[in-house]
Short mmCIF file of C-alpha atoms in Angstrom, two decimals:
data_model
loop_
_atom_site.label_atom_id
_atom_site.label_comp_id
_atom_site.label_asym_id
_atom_site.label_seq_id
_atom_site.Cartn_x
_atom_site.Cartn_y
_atom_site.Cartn_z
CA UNK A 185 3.88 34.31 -67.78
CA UNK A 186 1.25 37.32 -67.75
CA UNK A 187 -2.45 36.64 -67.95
CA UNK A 188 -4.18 37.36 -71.19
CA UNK A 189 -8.18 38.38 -71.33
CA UNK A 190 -10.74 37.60 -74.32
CA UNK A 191 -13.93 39.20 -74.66
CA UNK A 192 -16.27 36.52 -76.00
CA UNK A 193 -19.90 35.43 -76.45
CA UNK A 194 -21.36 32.62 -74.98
CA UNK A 195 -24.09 30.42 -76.38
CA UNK A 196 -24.99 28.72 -72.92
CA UNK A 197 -24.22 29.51 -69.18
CA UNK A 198 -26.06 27.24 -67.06
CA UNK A 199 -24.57 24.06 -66.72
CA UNK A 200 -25.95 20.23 -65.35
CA UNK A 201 -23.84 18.59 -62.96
CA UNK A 202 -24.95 14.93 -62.31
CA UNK A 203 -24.58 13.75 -58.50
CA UNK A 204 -20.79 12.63 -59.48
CA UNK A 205 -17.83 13.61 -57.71
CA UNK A 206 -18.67 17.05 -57.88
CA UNK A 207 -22.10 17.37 -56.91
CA UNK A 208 -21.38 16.43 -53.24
CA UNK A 209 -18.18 18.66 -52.40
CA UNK A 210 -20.63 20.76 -49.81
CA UNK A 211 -23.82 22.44 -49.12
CA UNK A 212 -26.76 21.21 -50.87
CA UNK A 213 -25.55 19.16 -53.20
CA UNK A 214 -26.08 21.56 -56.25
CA UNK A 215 -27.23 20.05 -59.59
CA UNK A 216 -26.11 23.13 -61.62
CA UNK A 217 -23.18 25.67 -61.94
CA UNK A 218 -22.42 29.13 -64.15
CA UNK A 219 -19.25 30.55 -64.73
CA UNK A 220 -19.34 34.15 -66.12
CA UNK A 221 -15.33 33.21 -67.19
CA UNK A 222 -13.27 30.28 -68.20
CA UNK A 223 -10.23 30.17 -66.54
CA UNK A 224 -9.07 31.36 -63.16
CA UNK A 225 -5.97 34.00 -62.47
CA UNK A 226 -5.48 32.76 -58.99
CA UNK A 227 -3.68 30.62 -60.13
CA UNK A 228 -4.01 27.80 -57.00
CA UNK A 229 -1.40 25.18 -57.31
CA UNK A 230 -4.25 22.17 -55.91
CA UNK A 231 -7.38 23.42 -58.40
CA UNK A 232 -8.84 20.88 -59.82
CA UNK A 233 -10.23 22.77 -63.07
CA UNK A 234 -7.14 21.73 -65.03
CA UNK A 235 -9.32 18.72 -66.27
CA UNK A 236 -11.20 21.04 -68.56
CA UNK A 237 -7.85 21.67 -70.36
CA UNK A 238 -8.60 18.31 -72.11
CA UNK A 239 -10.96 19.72 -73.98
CA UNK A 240 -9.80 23.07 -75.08
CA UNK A 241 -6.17 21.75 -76.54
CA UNK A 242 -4.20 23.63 -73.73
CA UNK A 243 -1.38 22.88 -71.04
CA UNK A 244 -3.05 22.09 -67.65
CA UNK A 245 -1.89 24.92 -66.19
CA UNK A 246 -2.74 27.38 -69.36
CA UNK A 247 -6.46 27.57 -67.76
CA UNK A 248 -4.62 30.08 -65.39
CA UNK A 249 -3.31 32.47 -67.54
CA UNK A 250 -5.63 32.64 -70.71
CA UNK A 251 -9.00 33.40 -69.38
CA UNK A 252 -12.08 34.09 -71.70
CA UNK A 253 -14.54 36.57 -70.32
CA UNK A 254 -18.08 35.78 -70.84
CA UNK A 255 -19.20 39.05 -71.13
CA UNK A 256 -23.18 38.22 -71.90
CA UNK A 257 -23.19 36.27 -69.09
CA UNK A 258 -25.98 38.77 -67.50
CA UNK A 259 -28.11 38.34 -70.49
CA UNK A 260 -28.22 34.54 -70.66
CA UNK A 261 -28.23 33.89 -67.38
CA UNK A 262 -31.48 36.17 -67.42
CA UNK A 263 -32.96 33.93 -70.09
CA UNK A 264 -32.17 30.68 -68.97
CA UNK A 265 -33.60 31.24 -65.80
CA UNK A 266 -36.67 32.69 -67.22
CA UNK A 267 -37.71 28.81 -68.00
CA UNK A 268 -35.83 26.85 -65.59
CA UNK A 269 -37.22 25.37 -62.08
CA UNK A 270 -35.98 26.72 -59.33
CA UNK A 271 -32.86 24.67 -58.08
CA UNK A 272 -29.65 25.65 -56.39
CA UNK A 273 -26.84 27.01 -58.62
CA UNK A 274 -23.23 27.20 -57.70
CA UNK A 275 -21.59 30.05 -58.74
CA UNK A 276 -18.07 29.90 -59.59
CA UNK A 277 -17.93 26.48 -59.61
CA UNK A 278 -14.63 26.59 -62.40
CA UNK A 279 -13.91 29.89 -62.18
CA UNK A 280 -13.83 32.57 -59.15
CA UNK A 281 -16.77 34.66 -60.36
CA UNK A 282 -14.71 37.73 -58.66
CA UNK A 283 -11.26 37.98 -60.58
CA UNK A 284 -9.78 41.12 -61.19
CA UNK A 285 -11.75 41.90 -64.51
CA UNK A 286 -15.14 42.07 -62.74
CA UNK A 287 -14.05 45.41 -61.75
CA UNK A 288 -14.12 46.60 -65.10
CA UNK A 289 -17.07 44.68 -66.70
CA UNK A 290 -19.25 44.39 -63.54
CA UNK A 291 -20.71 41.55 -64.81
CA UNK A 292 -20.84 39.54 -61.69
CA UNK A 293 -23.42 42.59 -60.22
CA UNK A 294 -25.90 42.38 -63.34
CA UNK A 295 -25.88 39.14 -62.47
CA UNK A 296 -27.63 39.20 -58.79
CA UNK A 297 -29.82 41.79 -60.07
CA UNK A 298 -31.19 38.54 -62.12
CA UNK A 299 -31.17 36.67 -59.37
CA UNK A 300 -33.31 39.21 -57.20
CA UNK A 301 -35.75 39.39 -60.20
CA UNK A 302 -36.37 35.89 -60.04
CA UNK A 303 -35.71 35.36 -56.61
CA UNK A 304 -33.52 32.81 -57.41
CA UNK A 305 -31.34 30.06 -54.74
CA UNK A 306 -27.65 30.11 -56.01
CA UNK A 307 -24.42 29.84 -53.73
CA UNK A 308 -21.12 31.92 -54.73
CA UNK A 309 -17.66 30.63 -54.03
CA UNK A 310 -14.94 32.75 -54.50
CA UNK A 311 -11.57 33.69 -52.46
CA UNK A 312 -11.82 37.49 -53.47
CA UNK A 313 -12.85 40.36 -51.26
CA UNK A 314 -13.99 42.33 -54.53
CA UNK A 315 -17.62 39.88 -53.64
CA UNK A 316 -17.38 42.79 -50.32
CA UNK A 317 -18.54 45.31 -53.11
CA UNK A 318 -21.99 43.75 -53.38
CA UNK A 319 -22.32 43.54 -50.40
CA UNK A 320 -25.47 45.37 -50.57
CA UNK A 321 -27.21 43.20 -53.43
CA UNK A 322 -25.83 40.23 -51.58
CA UNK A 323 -27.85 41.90 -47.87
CA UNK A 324 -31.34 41.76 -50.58
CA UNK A 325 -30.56 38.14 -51.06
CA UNK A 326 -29.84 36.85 -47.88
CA UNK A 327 -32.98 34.48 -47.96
CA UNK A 328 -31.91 32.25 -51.06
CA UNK A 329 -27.91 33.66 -51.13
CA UNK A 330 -25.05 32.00 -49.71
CA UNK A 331 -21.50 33.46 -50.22
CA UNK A 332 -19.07 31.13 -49.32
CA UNK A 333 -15.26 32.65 -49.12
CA UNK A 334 -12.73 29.80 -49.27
CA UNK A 335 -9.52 29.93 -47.13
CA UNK A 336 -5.90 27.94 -47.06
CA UNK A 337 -3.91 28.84 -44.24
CA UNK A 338 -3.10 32.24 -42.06
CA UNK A 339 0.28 32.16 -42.30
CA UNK A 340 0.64 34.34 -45.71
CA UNK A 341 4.04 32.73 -46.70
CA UNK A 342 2.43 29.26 -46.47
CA UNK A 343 -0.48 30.71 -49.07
CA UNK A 344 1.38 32.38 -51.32
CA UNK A 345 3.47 29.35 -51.51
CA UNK A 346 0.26 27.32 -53.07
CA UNK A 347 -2.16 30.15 -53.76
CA UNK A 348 0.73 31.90 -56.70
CA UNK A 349 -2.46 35.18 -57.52
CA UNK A 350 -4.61 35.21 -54.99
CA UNK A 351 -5.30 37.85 -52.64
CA UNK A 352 -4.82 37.94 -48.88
CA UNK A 353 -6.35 36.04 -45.97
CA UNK A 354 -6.66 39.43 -44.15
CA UNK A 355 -8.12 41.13 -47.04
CA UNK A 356 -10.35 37.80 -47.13
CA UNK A 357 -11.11 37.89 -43.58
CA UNK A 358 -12.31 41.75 -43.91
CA UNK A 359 -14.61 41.18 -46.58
CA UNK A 360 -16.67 38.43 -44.46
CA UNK A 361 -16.51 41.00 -41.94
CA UNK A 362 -18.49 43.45 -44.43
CA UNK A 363 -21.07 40.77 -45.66
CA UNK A 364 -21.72 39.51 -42.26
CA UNK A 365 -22.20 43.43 -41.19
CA UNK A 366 -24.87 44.05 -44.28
CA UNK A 367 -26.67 40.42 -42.98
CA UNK A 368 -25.49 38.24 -46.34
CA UNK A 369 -25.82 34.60 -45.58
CA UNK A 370 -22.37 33.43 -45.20
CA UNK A 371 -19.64 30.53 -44.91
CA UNK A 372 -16.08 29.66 -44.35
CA UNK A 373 -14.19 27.62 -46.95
CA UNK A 374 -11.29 25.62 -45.37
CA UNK A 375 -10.36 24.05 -48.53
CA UNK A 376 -8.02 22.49 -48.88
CA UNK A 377 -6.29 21.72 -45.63
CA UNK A 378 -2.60 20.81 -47.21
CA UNK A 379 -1.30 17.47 -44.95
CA UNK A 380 2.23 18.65 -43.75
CA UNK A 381 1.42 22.39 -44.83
CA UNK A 382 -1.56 23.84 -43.49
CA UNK A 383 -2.33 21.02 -40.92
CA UNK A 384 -0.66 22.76 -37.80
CA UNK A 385 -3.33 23.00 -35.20
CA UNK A 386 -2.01 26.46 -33.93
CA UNK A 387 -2.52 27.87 -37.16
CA UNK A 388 -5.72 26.01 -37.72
CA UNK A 389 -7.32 27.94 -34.61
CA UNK A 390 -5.81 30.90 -35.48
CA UNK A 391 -7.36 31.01 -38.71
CA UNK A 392 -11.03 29.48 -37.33
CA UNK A 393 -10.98 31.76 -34.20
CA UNK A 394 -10.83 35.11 -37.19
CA UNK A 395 -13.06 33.61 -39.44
CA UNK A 396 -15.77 33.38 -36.16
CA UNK A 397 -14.26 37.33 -35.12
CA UNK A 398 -15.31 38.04 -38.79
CA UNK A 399 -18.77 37.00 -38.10
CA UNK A 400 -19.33 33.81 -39.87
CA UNK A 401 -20.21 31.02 -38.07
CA UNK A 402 -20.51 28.35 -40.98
CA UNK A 403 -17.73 26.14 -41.81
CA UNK A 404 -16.72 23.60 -43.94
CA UNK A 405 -13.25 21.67 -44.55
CA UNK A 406 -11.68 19.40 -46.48
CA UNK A 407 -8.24 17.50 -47.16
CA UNK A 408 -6.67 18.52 -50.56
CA UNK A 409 -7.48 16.18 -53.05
CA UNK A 410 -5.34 15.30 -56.40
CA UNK A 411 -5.92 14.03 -59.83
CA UNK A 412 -3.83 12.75 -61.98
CA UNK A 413 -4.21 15.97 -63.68
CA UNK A 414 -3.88 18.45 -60.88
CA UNK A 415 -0.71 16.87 -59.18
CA UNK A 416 1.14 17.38 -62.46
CA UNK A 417 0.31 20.85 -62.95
CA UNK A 418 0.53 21.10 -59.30
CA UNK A 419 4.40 19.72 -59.15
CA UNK A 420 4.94 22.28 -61.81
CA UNK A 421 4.02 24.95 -60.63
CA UNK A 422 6.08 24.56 -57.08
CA UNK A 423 9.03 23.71 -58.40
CA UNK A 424 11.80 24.66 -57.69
CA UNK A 425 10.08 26.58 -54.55
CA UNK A 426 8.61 23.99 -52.46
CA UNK A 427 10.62 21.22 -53.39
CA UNK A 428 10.41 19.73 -49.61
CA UNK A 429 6.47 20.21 -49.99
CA UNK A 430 6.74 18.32 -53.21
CA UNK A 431 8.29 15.51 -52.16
CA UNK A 432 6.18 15.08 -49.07
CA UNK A 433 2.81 15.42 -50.69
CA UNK A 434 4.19 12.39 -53.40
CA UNK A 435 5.07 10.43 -50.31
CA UNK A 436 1.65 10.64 -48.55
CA UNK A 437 -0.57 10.78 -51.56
CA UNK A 438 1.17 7.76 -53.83
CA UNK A 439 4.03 6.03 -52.27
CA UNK A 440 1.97 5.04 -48.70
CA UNK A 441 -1.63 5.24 -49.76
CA UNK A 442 -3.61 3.97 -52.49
CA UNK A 443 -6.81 5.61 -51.63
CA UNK A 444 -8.90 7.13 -53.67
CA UNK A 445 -11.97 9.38 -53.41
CA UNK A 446 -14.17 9.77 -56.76
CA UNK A 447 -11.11 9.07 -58.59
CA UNK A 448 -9.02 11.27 -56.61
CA UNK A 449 -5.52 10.26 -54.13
CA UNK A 450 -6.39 11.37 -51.25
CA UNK A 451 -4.10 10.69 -47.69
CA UNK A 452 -5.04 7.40 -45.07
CA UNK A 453 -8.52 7.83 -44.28
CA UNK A 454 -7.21 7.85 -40.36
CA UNK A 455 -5.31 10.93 -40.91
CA UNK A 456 -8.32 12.38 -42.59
CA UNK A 457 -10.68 11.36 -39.94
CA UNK A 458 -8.33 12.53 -37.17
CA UNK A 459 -7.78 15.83 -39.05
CA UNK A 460 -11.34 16.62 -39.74
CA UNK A 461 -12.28 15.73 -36.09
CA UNK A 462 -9.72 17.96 -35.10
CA UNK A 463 -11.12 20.99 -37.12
CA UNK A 464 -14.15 19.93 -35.97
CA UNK A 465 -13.27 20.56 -32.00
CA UNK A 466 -11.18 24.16 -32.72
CA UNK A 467 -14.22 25.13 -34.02
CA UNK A 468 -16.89 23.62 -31.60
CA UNK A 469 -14.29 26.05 -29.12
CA UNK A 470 -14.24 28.85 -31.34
CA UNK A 471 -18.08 29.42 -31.45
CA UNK A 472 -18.60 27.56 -35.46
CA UNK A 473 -22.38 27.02 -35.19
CA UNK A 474 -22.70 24.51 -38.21
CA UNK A 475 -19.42 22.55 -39.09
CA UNK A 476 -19.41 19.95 -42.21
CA UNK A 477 -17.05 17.86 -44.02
CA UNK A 478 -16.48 15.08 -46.14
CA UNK A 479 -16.83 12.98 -42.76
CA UNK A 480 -20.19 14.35 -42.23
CA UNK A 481 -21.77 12.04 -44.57
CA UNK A 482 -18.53 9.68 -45.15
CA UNK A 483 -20.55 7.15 -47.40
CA UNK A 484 -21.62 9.93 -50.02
CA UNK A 485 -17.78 9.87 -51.00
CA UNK A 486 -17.43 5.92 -51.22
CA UNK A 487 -20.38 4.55 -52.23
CA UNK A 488 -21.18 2.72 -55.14
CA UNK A 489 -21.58 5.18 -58.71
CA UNK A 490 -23.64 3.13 -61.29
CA UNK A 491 -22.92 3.08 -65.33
CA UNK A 492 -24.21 6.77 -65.08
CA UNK A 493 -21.12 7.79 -62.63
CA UNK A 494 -24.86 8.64 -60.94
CA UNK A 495 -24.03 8.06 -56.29
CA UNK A 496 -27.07 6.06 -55.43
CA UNK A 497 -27.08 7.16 -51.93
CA UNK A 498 -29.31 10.15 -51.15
CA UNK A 499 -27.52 13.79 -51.11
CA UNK A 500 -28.52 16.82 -50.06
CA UNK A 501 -30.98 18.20 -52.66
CA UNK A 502 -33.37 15.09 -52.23
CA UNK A 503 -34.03 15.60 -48.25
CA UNK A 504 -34.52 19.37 -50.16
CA UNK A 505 -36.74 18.87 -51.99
CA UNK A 506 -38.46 15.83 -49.36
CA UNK A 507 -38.58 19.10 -46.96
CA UNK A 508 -40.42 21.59 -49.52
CA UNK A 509 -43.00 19.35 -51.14
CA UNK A 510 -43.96 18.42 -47.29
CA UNK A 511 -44.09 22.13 -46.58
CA UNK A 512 -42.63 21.93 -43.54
CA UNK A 513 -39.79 24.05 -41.97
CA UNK A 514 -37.34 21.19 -41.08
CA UNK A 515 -37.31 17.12 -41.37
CA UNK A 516 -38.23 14.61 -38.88
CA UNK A 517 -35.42 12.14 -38.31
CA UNK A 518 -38.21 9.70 -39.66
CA UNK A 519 -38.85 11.64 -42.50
CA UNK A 520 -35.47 11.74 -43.52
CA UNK A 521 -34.29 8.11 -43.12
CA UNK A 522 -37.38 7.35 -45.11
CA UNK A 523 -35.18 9.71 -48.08
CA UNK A 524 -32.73 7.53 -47.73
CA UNK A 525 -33.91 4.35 -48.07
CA UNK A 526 -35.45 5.11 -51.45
CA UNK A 527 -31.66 5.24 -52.28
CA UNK A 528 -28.67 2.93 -51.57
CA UNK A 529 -27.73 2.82 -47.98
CA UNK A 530 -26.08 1.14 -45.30
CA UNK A 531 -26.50 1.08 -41.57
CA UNK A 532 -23.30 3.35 -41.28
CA UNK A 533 -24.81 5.82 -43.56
CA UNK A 534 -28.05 5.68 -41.93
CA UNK A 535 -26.28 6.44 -38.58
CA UNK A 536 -24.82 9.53 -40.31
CA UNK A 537 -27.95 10.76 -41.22
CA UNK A 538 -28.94 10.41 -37.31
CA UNK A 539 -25.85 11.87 -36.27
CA UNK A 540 -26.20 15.04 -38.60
CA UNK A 541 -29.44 15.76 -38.89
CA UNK A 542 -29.46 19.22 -37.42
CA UNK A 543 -26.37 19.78 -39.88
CA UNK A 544 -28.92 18.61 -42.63
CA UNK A 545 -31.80 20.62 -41.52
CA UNK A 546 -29.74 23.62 -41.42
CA UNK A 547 -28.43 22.91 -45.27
CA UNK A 548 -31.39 22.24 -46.88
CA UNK A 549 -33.61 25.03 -45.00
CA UNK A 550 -33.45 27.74 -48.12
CA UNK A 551 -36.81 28.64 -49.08
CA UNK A 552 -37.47 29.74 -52.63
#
C-alpha cells in the first residue's frame, strides 16, 4: 500500500509526557516531546506508536502509511518556546522527525534555527541519515543537542525483514560519521535487540565495533518490547515472510513468560539481564565510553506507578535539575542518594544509583 501525505495545520506541538512508561526509555528522562508529523513511513514492524491509532479511528498499522505533515511546526514550536522553561524535549518521539518529506518542506531545519535562538536542550531520535544534512546547525548546538541514531541489526536482510521503509545501516553508520566529524553531540540507538533475531553476539560486535569506527561512543540498548497493540500489527505485517520469527517471538513473549514491563511482554528477565550484560562487555571492548540500559536503573521499570500512572522513584530529570539549582558541574554520590530518597526507593535501587553514578553524571551534565 503506498504512503499518502497531508499538508495540515497544527494548533499545538509541544507535548507533556508524565514520568510513565515513556518518560524513562533513555537519557534524561524527558518530560516533553514534538513531532513535526503524525505518522511514520518506516514502517518498523516492533513501533510502538500504533497505540495512537485508538484515537484517530484507523488500523494499527494505517499510522505508517497516512502521515499528516505539520507544516507550521517551525512557527509554533517558536512560540511555545517563547514562554516555556527550559526542559529537555525529545524530538521525534512518535514520528522520525527526518522522513523523506523533510527534504521538500525543510521543516525539521527551521526548526533548530528555533532552538539556537533560544538556546534550547532537546534530543532528536531518528534512523535517517537525511539528520547528516544539518549537520552544521546540529555542530552550533552541540552544548544542549543530542542526536541519537537508532540501529537494529548489521546484517541488512535481518533489517529489512523488521524495518519494511527504512534506510540502511551503512547509510546510518555514515551519517554518525558526518555529525561526529562537525562535533554534534551524539548516540547509538540499539533498539530493539530482537531475541532470536538480532541477538547473535557476532553480529552484535560487528555492529558496536562500526558504530565506535563512526565516532560515537554513547550507547544505549534495549530488548524489543510488545503491546498488545504492536504484536498484532507486528504479526501482520511479517506474515507470510517471517513466519519462523513469528512463531518464536509468540513463544518467548506469551507462551513461557508472563512478564511485563509498564504494561508491555517483555522476555525472562534472565535472558534480558544476560543479554544486556552482554552488550554491555562488546562494548566495554569496543571503546563505548558511556553504555545504558533498562538494567542501568532496573527499578525505574518495576516500581510502583501511583493512581497518576506517575513512577515514584527518582528519574533522570530530578538529579537534573538537583545538579543545576546546586550549580555545580556533577553530583556527589551523597547528593544524589539524598534525590532519591525524597522518592520511593529500595536498597537495590539505591545500589544502582552507586553503581551508575558516573553514567548519571554524564546524562544529566547539559547546561542550558
Amino acid at each position: 500500500m503506498p504512503v499518502s501525505y497531508t499538508e495540515v495545520t497544527a494548533k499545538s506541538l509541544i507535548n507533556s509526557i508524565p514520568h510513565s512508561k515513556f518518560s524513562v526509555l533513555k537519557g534524561l528522562s524527558c518530560r516533553s516531546s514534538m513531532n513535526v508529523a503524525f505518522g511514520c513511513e518506516t514502517f518498523c514492524s516492533f513501533c510502538y506508536i500504533r497505540f495512537m491509532t485508538r484515537w484517530k479511528g484507523m488500523e494499527p498499522n494505517d499510522i505508517f502509511q497516512r502521515i499528516q505533515i505539520r507544516t507550521n511546526a517551525p512557527e509554533l514550536l517558536e512560540k511555545e518556546l517563547r514562554r516555556r522553561p527550559k526542559e529537555w524535549i525529545w524530538v521525534g518521539s512518535t514520528s522520525d522527525p527526518y522522513q523523506d518529506y523533510e527534504e521538500q518542506y525543510g521543516l525539521m531545519r527551521r526548526c533548530l534555527e528555533v532552538f539556537r535562538e533560544y538556546h534550547y536542550p532537546f534530543e532528536i531520535i531518528t534512523k535517517s541519515p537525511l539528520v547528516a544534512r544539518d549537520a552544521d546547525l546540529l555542530g552550533e548546538l552541540q552544548d544542549v543537542g543530542l542526536v541519537s541514531v537508532s540501529f537494529t541489526s548489521i546484517n541488512e536482510n535481518k533489517r529489512k525483514g523488521v524495518e519494511l521503509r527504512a534506510r540502511s545501516t551503512l547509510e546510518r553508520l555514515d551519517a554518525l560519521r558526518k555529525l561526529n566529524a562537525a562535533g554534534v553531540r551524539t548516540c547509538a540507538l540499539l533498539l530493539p535487540i530482537i531475541p532470536g533475531h538480532t541477538d547473535a553476539e557476532p553480529e552484535l560486535e560487528d555492529l558496536i565495533r562500526k558504530i565506535v569506527a563512526a565516532g560515537t561512543t554513547n550507547l544505549y540498548a534495549g530488548v524489543m518490547r510488545l503491546y498488545p497493540i504492536t504484536w498484532a500489527g507486528m504479526r501482520k505485517a511479517m506474515a507470510p515472510r517471517l513466519a519462523a520469527l513469528r512463531n518464536d517471538i509468540e513463544q518467548r513473549y506469551y507462551e513461557t513468560t508472563k512478564e511485563l514491563s509498564a504494561g508491555a511482554r517483555v522476555p525472562d528477565r534472565q535472558y534480558r539481564r544476560a543479554l544486556m550484560h552482554r552488550v554491555g562487555e562488546i562494548g566495554k571492548a569496543a571503546g563505548i565510553v558511556s553504555y545504558s540500559c533498562e538494567d542501568n536503573f532496573f527499578d525505574l521499570w518495576y516500581g510502583l506507578q501511583d493512581d497518576h500512572d506517575i513512577y515514584r522513584y527518582a528519574v533522570h530529570y530530578d538529579f537534573w535539575r538537583e545538579r543545576r539549582e546546586l550549580r555545580v558541574p556533577a553530583l556527589t554520590l551523597e547528593q544524589a542518594m539524598a534525590v532519591a530518597r525524597r522518592f520511593r526507593h529500595t536498597p537495590a535501587y539505591l545500589r544502582s544509583i552507586e553503581q551508575n553514578l558516573n553514567l548519571l553524571n554524564r546524562l544529566i551534565s547539559v547546561d542550558v
